[in-house]
Amino acid sequence: MRSVLMAAVAVLAAALTPGVLRAEITAAEVQRAINGGVQYLRSTQLEDGRWPEYSNYTGGLTSLCTLALLNSGVAPDDPAIRRAMHYLRGLTPEQTYSVSLQTMVFCQLGSATDIAAITRNVRWLEAAQQPPGDWSYRATAAGSGDPSNTQFALLALGAAEERGVRVNPAVFEKSQQYWLQTQKNTGGWTYDTRWAKGSMTCAGIASLVICKGRVSQGDARIEGDNVICCGGDGGQDDPIERGLDWLGKRFSVRTHPGSQSESSLFYYLYALERVGRMTGRRLIGGHDWYREGAEYLVSVQDPFQNWWRGRGFGETDPNVTTSFALLFLSKGKRQVVIGRLHHPTEPGEQWQRHAGGLQQLVRHVERSWGRDLTWQTIELEGATTADLLQAPVLVISGSGPLAFSDDQADLLKSYVDQGGCILFEANAGNGCGDAGPFERSVGQLCRRWFPTSQLEKLPPNHPVWSAEGRVQPSRLGKDYWLYGVQACCRTAVMYTPQSLTCRWELSDPTGHRAFASDVVRAETSTAAQLGQNIIAYATGRELKDKLDARSILVADFESQARRGVLRVARLAMATGNEEAARALPNLTMMLKERFPVRVVPVEGDVPLDAEQLAAYPILWVHGRTEFEWTPFEREQLRTFVENGGIVLADAICGSEAFAAAFRRQWALVMPDSPLRPMPADHPALSAQYGYDLSNVTLRRPAGGPGGVSVTRRQGPPVIEVAEHDGLAAAYLSPFDLSCALESPNSIQCPGYDTSEAAKIGINLILYSLQQ
């Protein structure tokens, strides 16, 4: 057996030669650009905390630079921010741009001491609104409003409302009418009476999103104490969609659409970021707007001064353009918590009945998590698994049968296998008809994906009912319940027989909406809480950066022995190990990707038979229930170990029952080789055998009155090791590796995240090979 191990170590694959083509831009490159821009703005700040101001916009430039720094991650107690805030708090601006930007800074900072100033500015903006619903440069400039001032006023009012300052709803209503009336037949907006431009079209789209989220009920409506989820136009002839269509047909990040030049390009890019983020679009006109914009901005940043400089009014000032660039790069890369799938439907069906639902839900999550987040719409047509994985939770809505092709169904299954979570949502009930056709097709799809499982009611103790806060299903309807399929160590697919996005769209994160009764408020807030729970359960609050590559693992198996190939087998056990059938293949795939070791899993499980086990130097043993080996099986395993075999045991989802059973059975198999805690300085935990594991994170969920909380402990992994003849013969991880290796971990499993679980498994294998 040891000779097999040595042969496997001796044959190493050659490292791949790096390609000559430039890789796509990475999150690290963007962060370096942001850091450089921050450094430049620090260098131009004056001693009194301001930046050189324009005479007609007191406080405007300082507010813009401060806003850029805050969004770029500069801490509120940073000296540059403290100086800027001291200056800004001493101002009472009287220009729309300056009032709006100052308000946005105060809201972004989030200090309670600025609430009075925010309220003062809100009242100024309310009073300064022109009769048509727009704003001018100053409150006294009657009849001369423009869309640029108007968009900044709305950005400030929206931010103020998020901070808890009440804004008169009539202000949003009037402004919504202004934007609807000024939209061109082409779908775009213009600054004056000439042709539409990219910056103003972006202003129109984002402003309508802000207004609609505060005064409109979308496709849903409220009648007394009842929520009615159907009956509207379903988004037909949506002005926001028409604006996006105009923008998509003329999309560019190198020129300003409508002007065909670089004039006001950075101003346009800042507005483009708002559109992409507020509408949840990853693609505009088929373009990945953030990736393309980030690539352009990184390429034109001055390599020595770290500033950006543009052309046209205001953009020859690097303080202005650097601030716009930083706002694009920092706000545009906000992490995605949920997505909506644009999928094929039968004629007359709608894939997105409640377009504002996800936006409203994310507003709730942002307030709960204290983080700036976003959502995305993902096009199924032409998508890859990596595209779908941009969203950790994917909402698929419909009322009729799903119309997926076989390839599309397989793609969605791949998304689930790689860690994604799907929420199927029936547009049914509450005035929307019967869920039957949609529900039956969801059931058929789930049976295709999971032949041994089916949609079942999620039990009352399932974490989805309490992950962020306790949810009473009866508040969503007398017979309401959420269904799911348990697979991949988690509930990877869920189904709601009534629309949640309808209730999300009607929900109010600020509590300021006046048109909802107490009954409706309870219903919509419960739906929002359930949505937050679904996201928290699926992600554990751990999200990927937008530009991070999504690793797709496609395991390959080895059924026949080949020279120099290490084959790892999984022991056949009736312990629930089928829930993590991909854990071992994924581990060996990650090992091969990171180290030149030819290692493959064996397809199918092997029994406890010494003759068959002789072909495998390492045996993977995992489960989540109690078990007991027969005397014959214990003798077979003893022979395997005495011949040099090594056992890697893992308690799936941190199962205490499995871990306790393995300890008992191992004591019977090898009574002279007891399992003992692995010391922190054990060589298997060192970088000599793969990675430095001295400081990994062990996550342990715990239920409480407010939901599920997760404690985190930093330090070496908890591993138990048994030695035979002076060599490691068995390892036991009582905390989860398998579920994390199967797919990104949810909050219900005590253990490690996927990356650290892989590192632990890799180190144990490499140490076993070389000890």
PDB file of C-alpha atoms in Angstrom, residues 508-688:
ATOM      1  CA  ASP A 508     -41.810  49.646   2.706  1.00  0.00           C
ATOM      2  CA  PRO A 509     -38.344  49.444   4.316  1.00  0.00           C
ATOM      3  CA  THR A 510     -38.719  52.959   5.730  1.00  0.00           C
ATOM      4  CA  GLY A 511     -42.233  52.570   7.157  1.00  0.00           C
ATOM      5  CA  HIS A 512     -43.328  55.850   5.550  1.00  0.00           C
ATOM      6  CA  ARG A 513     -45.910  54.638   3.062  1.00  0.00           C
ATOM      7  CA  ALA A 514     -49.369  55.841   4.003  1.00  0.00           C
ATOM      8  CA  PHE A 515     -51.547  53.756   1.699  1.00  0.00           C
ATOM      9  CA  ALA A 516     -51.117  50.402   3.480  1.00  0.00           C
ATOM     10  CA  SER A 517     -53.314  49.252   6.384  1.00  0.00           C
ATOM     11  CA  ASP A 518     -51.809  47.586   9.433  1.00  0.00           C
ATOM     12  CA  VAL A 519     -52.914  44.199   8.103  1.00  0.00           C
ATOM     13  CA  VAL A 520     -51.186  44.776   4.773  1.00  0.00           C
ATOM     14  CA  ARG A 521     -48.088  46.143   6.474  1.00  0.00           C
ATOM     15  CA  ALA A 522     -47.853  42.966   8.554  1.00  0.00           C
ATOM     16  CA  GLU A 523     -48.263  40.817   5.448  1.00  0.00           C
ATOM     17  CA  THR A 524     -45.703  42.650   3.327  1.00  0.00           C
ATOM     18  CA  SER A 525     -43.174  42.939   6.154  1.00  0.00           C
ATOM     19  CA  THR A 526     -43.518  39.192   6.810  1.00  0.00           C
ATOM     20  CA  ALA A 527     -42.877  38.491   3.131  1.00  0.00           C
ATOM     21  CA  ALA A 528     -39.829  40.757   3.227  1.00  0.00           C
ATOM     22  CA  GLN A 529     -38.550  38.956   6.318  1.00  0.00           C
ATOM     23  CA  LEU A 530     -38.988  35.589   4.607  1.00  0.00           C
ATOM     24  CA  GLY A 531     -37.082  36.912   1.604  1.00  0.00           C
ATOM     25  CA  GLN A 532     -34.250  38.044   3.863  1.00  0.00           C
ATOM     26  CA  ASN A 533     -34.246  34.628   5.528  1.00  0.00           C
ATOM     27  CA  ILE A 534     -33.982  32.858   2.184  1.00  0.00           C
ATOM     28  CA  ILE A 535     -30.983  35.002   1.218  1.00  0.00           C
ATOM     29  CA  ALA A 536     -29.298  34.555   4.603  1.00  0.00           C
ATOM     30  CA  TYR A 537     -29.891  30.794   4.543  1.00  0.00           C
ATOM     31  CA  ALA A 538     -28.513  30.430   1.020  1.00  0.00           C
ATOM     32  CA  THR A 539     -25.451  32.642   1.521  1.00  0.00           C
ATOM     33  CA  GLY A 540     -24.600  32.702   5.215  1.00  0.00           C
ATOM     34  CA  ARG A 541     -24.052  36.433   4.523  1.00  0.00           C
ATOM     35  CA  GLU A 542     -20.882  35.517   2.638  1.00  0.00           C
ATOM     36  CA  LEU A 543     -20.910  36.955  -0.882  1.00  0.00           C
ATOM     37  CA  LYS A 544     -18.531  37.068  -3.807  1.00  0.00           C
ATOM     38  CA  ASP A 545     -17.270  40.266  -5.396  1.00  0.00           C
ATOM     39  CA  LYS A 546     -18.853  41.012  -8.757  1.00  0.00           C
ATOM     40  CA  LEU A 547     -15.617  40.518 -10.712  1.00  0.00           C
ATOM     41  CA  ASP A 548     -14.460  37.386  -8.884  1.00  0.00           C
ATOM     42  CA  ALA A 549     -14.272  34.354 -11.153  1.00  0.00           C
ATOM     43  CA  ARG A 550     -16.843  31.655 -10.451  1.00  0.00           C
ATOM     44  CA  SER A 551     -15.053  28.310 -10.284  1.00  0.00           C
ATOM     45  CA  ILE A 552     -17.002  25.527 -11.977  1.00  0.00           C
ATOM     46  CA  LEU A 553     -16.032  22.046 -10.840  1.00  0.00           C
ATOM     47  CA  VAL A 554     -16.647  19.184 -13.229  1.00  0.00           C
ATOM     48  CA  ALA A 555     -15.430  16.034 -11.536  1.00  0.00           C
ATOM     49  CA  ASP A 556     -13.880  13.204 -13.493  1.00  0.00           C
ATOM     50  CA  PHE A 557     -13.817   9.646 -12.183  1.00  0.00           C
ATOM     51  CA  GLU A 558     -11.311   6.826 -12.602  1.00  0.00           C
ATOM     52  CA  SER A 559     -12.651   3.296 -12.636  1.00  0.00           C
ATOM     53  CA  GLN A 560      -9.482   1.623 -13.934  1.00  0.00           C
ATOM     54  CA  ALA A 561      -6.056   1.761 -12.295  1.00  0.00           C
ATOM     55  CA  ARG A 562      -3.398   3.663 -14.249  1.00  0.00           C
ATOM     56  CA  ARG A 563       0.241   3.985 -13.332  1.00  0.00           C
ATOM     57  CA  GLY A 564       1.078   7.075 -11.323  1.00  0.00           C
ATOM     58  CA  VAL A 565      -2.552   7.992 -10.636  1.00  0.00           C
ATOM     59  CA  LEU A 566      -3.737   8.145  -7.045  1.00  0.00           C
ATOM     60  CA  ARG A 567      -7.273   6.810  -6.751  1.00  0.00           C
ATOM     61  CA  VAL A 568      -9.364   7.772  -3.737  1.00  0.00           C
ATOM     62  CA  ALA A 569     -12.437   5.672  -2.956  1.00  0.00           C
ATOM     63  CA  ARG A 570     -15.563   6.470  -0.965  1.00  0.00           C
ATOM     64  CA  LEU A 571     -16.790   3.834   1.450  1.00  0.00           C
ATOM     65  CA  ALA A 572     -20.281   2.492   0.863  1.00  0.00           C
ATOM     66  CA  MET A 573     -22.312   3.387   3.958  1.00  0.00           C
ATOM     67  CA  ALA A 574     -26.014   3.916   4.643  1.00  0.00           C
ATOM     68  CA  THR A 575     -25.348   7.061   6.687  1.00  0.00           C
ATOM     69  CA  GLY A 576     -26.831   9.790   4.515  1.00  0.00           C
ATOM     70  CA  ASN A 577     -23.601  10.221   2.593  1.00  0.00           C
ATOM     71  CA  GLU A 578     -25.522  10.471  -0.683  1.00  0.00           C
ATOM     72  CA  GLU A 579     -26.360  14.074   0.313  1.00  0.00           C
ATOM     73  CA  ALA A 580     -22.738  14.994  -0.374  1.00  0.00           C
ATOM     74  CA  ALA A 581     -21.933  12.664  -3.259  1.00  0.00           C
ATOM     75  CA  ARG A 582     -19.941  15.401  -5.022  1.00  0.00           C
ATOM     76  CA  ALA A 583     -17.766  16.279  -2.038  1.00  0.00           C
ATOM     77  CA  LEU A 584     -14.914  13.863  -2.802  1.00  0.00           C
ATOM     78  CA  PRO A 585     -14.902  14.495  -6.592  1.00  0.00           C
ATOM     79  CA  ASN A 586     -14.864  18.237  -5.963  1.00  0.00           C
ATOM     80  CA  LEU A 587     -12.025  17.917  -3.450  1.00  0.00           C
ATOM     81  CA  THR A 588      -9.856  15.890  -5.827  1.00  0.00           C
ATOM     82  CA  MET A 589     -10.626  18.311  -8.654  1.00  0.00           C
ATOM     83  CA  MET A 590      -9.520  21.284  -6.520  1.00  0.00           C
ATOM     84  CA  LEU A 591      -6.391  19.384  -5.505  1.00  0.00           C
ATOM     85  CA  LYS A 592      -5.484  18.758  -9.157  1.00  0.00           C
ATOM     86  CA  GLU A 593      -6.184  22.381 -10.080  1.00  0.00           C
ATOM     87  CA  ARG A 594      -3.877  23.756  -7.398  1.00  0.00           C
ATOM     88  CA  PHE A 595      -1.103  21.154  -7.202  1.00  0.00           C
ATOM     89  CA  PRO A 596       0.481  18.957  -9.884  1.00  0.00           C
ATOM     90  CA  VAL A 597      -0.784  15.714  -8.358  1.00  0.00           C
ATOM     91  CA  ARG A 598      -2.618  13.144 -10.463  1.00  0.00           C
ATOM     92  CA  VAL A 599      -5.459  12.184  -8.161  1.00  0.00           C
ATOM     93  CA  VAL A 600      -8.965  11.060  -9.104  1.00  0.00           C
ATOM     94  CA  PRO A 601     -12.003   9.714  -7.242  1.00  0.00           C
ATOM     95  CA  VAL A 602     -13.357   6.276  -8.012  1.00  0.00           C
ATOM     96  CA  GLU A 603     -16.839   6.243  -9.502  1.00  0.00           C
ATOM     97  CA  GLY A 604     -19.246   4.429  -7.233  1.00  0.00           C
ATOM     98  CA  ASP A 605     -18.801   3.375  -3.609  1.00  0.00           C
ATOM     99  CA  VAL A 606     -16.632   0.493  -2.455  1.00  0.00           C
ATOM    100  CA  PRO A 607     -17.614  -2.003   0.274  1.00  0.00           C
ATOM    101  CA  LEU A 608     -15.612  -2.818   3.384  1.00  0.00           C
ATOM    102  CA  ASP A 609     -13.700  -5.620   1.738  1.00  0.00           C
ATOM    103  CA  ALA A 610      -9.933  -5.776   2.281  1.00  0.00           C
ATOM    104  CA  GLU A 611      -9.240  -7.277  -1.141  1.00  0.00           C
ATOM    105  CA  GLN A 612     -11.057  -4.479  -2.971  1.00  0.00           C
ATOM    106  CA  LEU A 613      -9.701  -1.759  -0.698  1.00  0.00           C
ATOM    107  CA  ALA A 614      -6.125  -2.831  -1.441  1.00  0.00           C
ATOM    108  CA  ALA A 615      -6.266  -0.839  -4.702  1.00  0.00           C
ATOM    109  CA  TYR A 616      -6.979   2.428  -2.905  1.00  0.00           C
ATOM    110  CA  PRO A 617      -4.407   4.073  -0.611  1.00  0.00           C
ATOM    111  CA  ILE A 618      -6.947   6.573   0.781  1.00  0.00           C
ATOM    112  CA  LEU A 619     -10.515   5.836   1.859  1.00  0.00           C
ATOM    113  CA  TRP A 620     -13.066   8.648   2.216  1.00  0.00           C
ATOM    114  CA  VAL A 621     -15.644   7.930   4.935  1.00  0.00           C
ATOM    115  CA  HIS A 622     -18.440  10.393   5.688  1.00  0.00           C
ATOM    116  CA  GLY A 623     -22.043  10.497   6.831  1.00  0.00           C
ATOM    117  CA  ARG A 624     -24.548  12.231   9.060  1.00  0.00           C
ATOM    118  CA  THR A 625     -26.187   9.423  11.057  1.00  0.00           C
ATOM    119  CA  GLU A 626     -25.150   6.779  13.578  1.00  0.00           C
ATOM    120  CA  PHE A 627     -23.775   3.513  12.224  1.00  0.00           C
ATOM    121  CA  GLU A 628     -22.172   0.281  13.391  1.00  0.00           C
ATOM    122  CA  TRP A 629     -19.775  -1.987  11.542  1.00  0.00           C
ATOM    123  CA  THR A 630     -20.042  -5.745  11.904  1.00  0.00           C
ATOM    124  CA  PRO A 631     -17.096  -7.682  13.344  1.00  0.00           C
ATOM    125  CA  PHE A 632     -16.253  -8.827   9.801  1.00  0.00           C
ATOM    126  CA  GLU A 633     -16.276  -5.238   8.489  1.00  0.00           C
ATOM    127  CA  ARG A 634     -14.085  -4.055  11.357  1.00  0.00           C
ATOM    128  CA  GLU A 635     -11.590  -6.823  10.540  1.00  0.00           C
ATOM    129  CA  GLN A 636     -11.535  -5.754   6.870  1.00  0.00           C
ATOM    130  CA  LEU A 637     -10.848  -2.146   7.789  1.00  0.00           C
ATOM    131  CA  ARG A 638      -8.117  -3.226  10.231  1.00  0.00           C
ATOM    132  CA  THR A 639      -6.396  -5.151   7.425  1.00  0.00           C
ATOM    133  CA  PHE A 640      -6.649  -2.071   5.157  1.00  0.00           C
ATOM    134  CA  VAL A 641      -4.995   0.164   7.790  1.00  0.00           C
ATOM    135  CA  GLU A 642      -2.288  -2.366   8.718  1.00  0.00           C
ATOM    136  CA  ASN A 643      -1.380  -2.549   5.014  1.00  0.00           C
ATOM    137  CA  GLY A 644      -0.758   1.194   4.963  1.00  0.00           C
ATOM    138  CA  GLY A 645      -4.198   2.525   4.028  1.00  0.00           C
ATOM    139  CA  ILE A 646      -5.394   5.865   5.343  1.00  0.00           C
ATOM    140  CA  VAL A 647      -8.939   6.843   6.367  1.00  0.00           C
ATOM    141  CA  LEU A 648     -10.293  10.367   5.939  1.00  0.00           C
ATOM    142  CA  ALA A 649     -13.551  10.699   7.913  1.00  0.00           C
ATOM    143  CA  ASP A 650     -15.867  13.700   7.935  1.00  0.00           C
ATOM    144  CA  ALA A 651     -19.125  14.378   9.771  1.00  0.00           C
ATOM    145  CA  ILE A 652     -21.482  15.732   7.100  1.00  0.00           C
ATOM    146  CA  CYS A 653     -22.943  19.054   8.230  1.00  0.00           C
ATOM    147  CA  GLY A 654     -21.084  18.621  11.525  1.00  0.00           C
ATOM    148  CA  SER A 655     -23.206  15.631  12.563  1.00  0.00           C
ATOM    149  CA  GLU A 656     -22.427  14.784  16.182  1.00  0.00           C
ATOM    150  CA  ALA A 657     -24.124  11.395  15.758  1.00  0.00           C
ATOM    151  CA  PHE A 658     -21.769  10.368  12.953  1.00  0.00           C
ATOM    152  CA  ALA A 659     -18.658  11.693  14.700  1.00  0.00           C
ATOM    153  CA  ALA A 660     -19.502   9.828  17.910  1.00  0.00           C
ATOM    154  CA  ALA A 661     -20.240   6.609  15.984  1.00  0.00           C
ATOM    155  CA  PHE A 662     -16.956   6.828  14.064  1.00  0.00           C
ATOM    156  CA  ARG A 663     -14.981   7.270  17.284  1.00  0.00           C
ATOM    157  CA  ARG A 664     -16.658   4.212  18.818  1.00  0.00           C
ATOM    158  CA  GLN A 665     -16.129   2.046  15.737  1.00  0.00           C
ATOM    159  CA  TRP A 666     -12.515   3.168  15.279  1.00  0.00           C
ATOM    160  CA  ALA A 667     -11.765   2.227  18.883  1.00  0.00           C
ATOM    161  CA  LEU A 668     -12.981  -1.275  18.069  1.00  0.00           C
ATOM    162  CA  VAL A 669     -11.045  -1.441  14.788  1.00  0.00           C
ATOM    163  CA  MET A 670      -7.729  -0.100  16.117  1.00  0.00           C
ATOM    164  CA  PRO A 671      -7.817  -0.133  19.932  1.00  0.00           C
ATOM    165  CA  ASP A 672      -4.090   0.626  20.149  1.00  0.00           C
ATOM    166  CA  SER A 673      -4.364   3.650  17.814  1.00  0.00           C
ATOM    167  CA  PRO A 674      -6.835   6.035  19.456  1.00  0.00           C
ATOM    168  CA  LEU A 675      -8.091   9.246  17.849  1.00  0.00           C
ATOM    169  CA  ARG A 676      -6.579  12.298  19.537  1.00  0.00           C
ATOM    170  CA  PRO A 677      -6.888  16.032  18.855  1.00  0.00           C
ATOM    171  CA  MET A 678      -4.365  17.149  16.247  1.00  0.00           C
ATOM    172  CA  PRO A 679      -1.991  19.680  17.830  1.00  0.00           C
ATOM    173  CA  ALA A 680      -1.790  23.157  16.337  1.00  0.00           C
ATOM    174  CA  ASP A 681       1.848  22.624  15.323  1.00  0.00           C
ATOM    175  CA  HIS A 682       1.190  19.345  13.514  1.00  0.00           C
ATOM    176  CA  PRO A 683       3.051  19.389  10.162  1.00  0.00           C
ATOM    177  CA  ALA A 684      -0.136  18.477   8.274  1.00  0.00           C
ATOM    178  CA  LEU A 685      -1.423  21.959   9.113  1.00  0.00           C
ATOM    179  CA  SER A 686       1.611  23.749   7.697  1.00  0.00           C
ATOM    180  CA  ALA A 687       2.283  25.250   4.278  1.00  0.00           C
ATOM    181  CA  GLN A 688       4.880  22.512   3.761  1.00  0.00           C
TER     182      GLN A 688
END
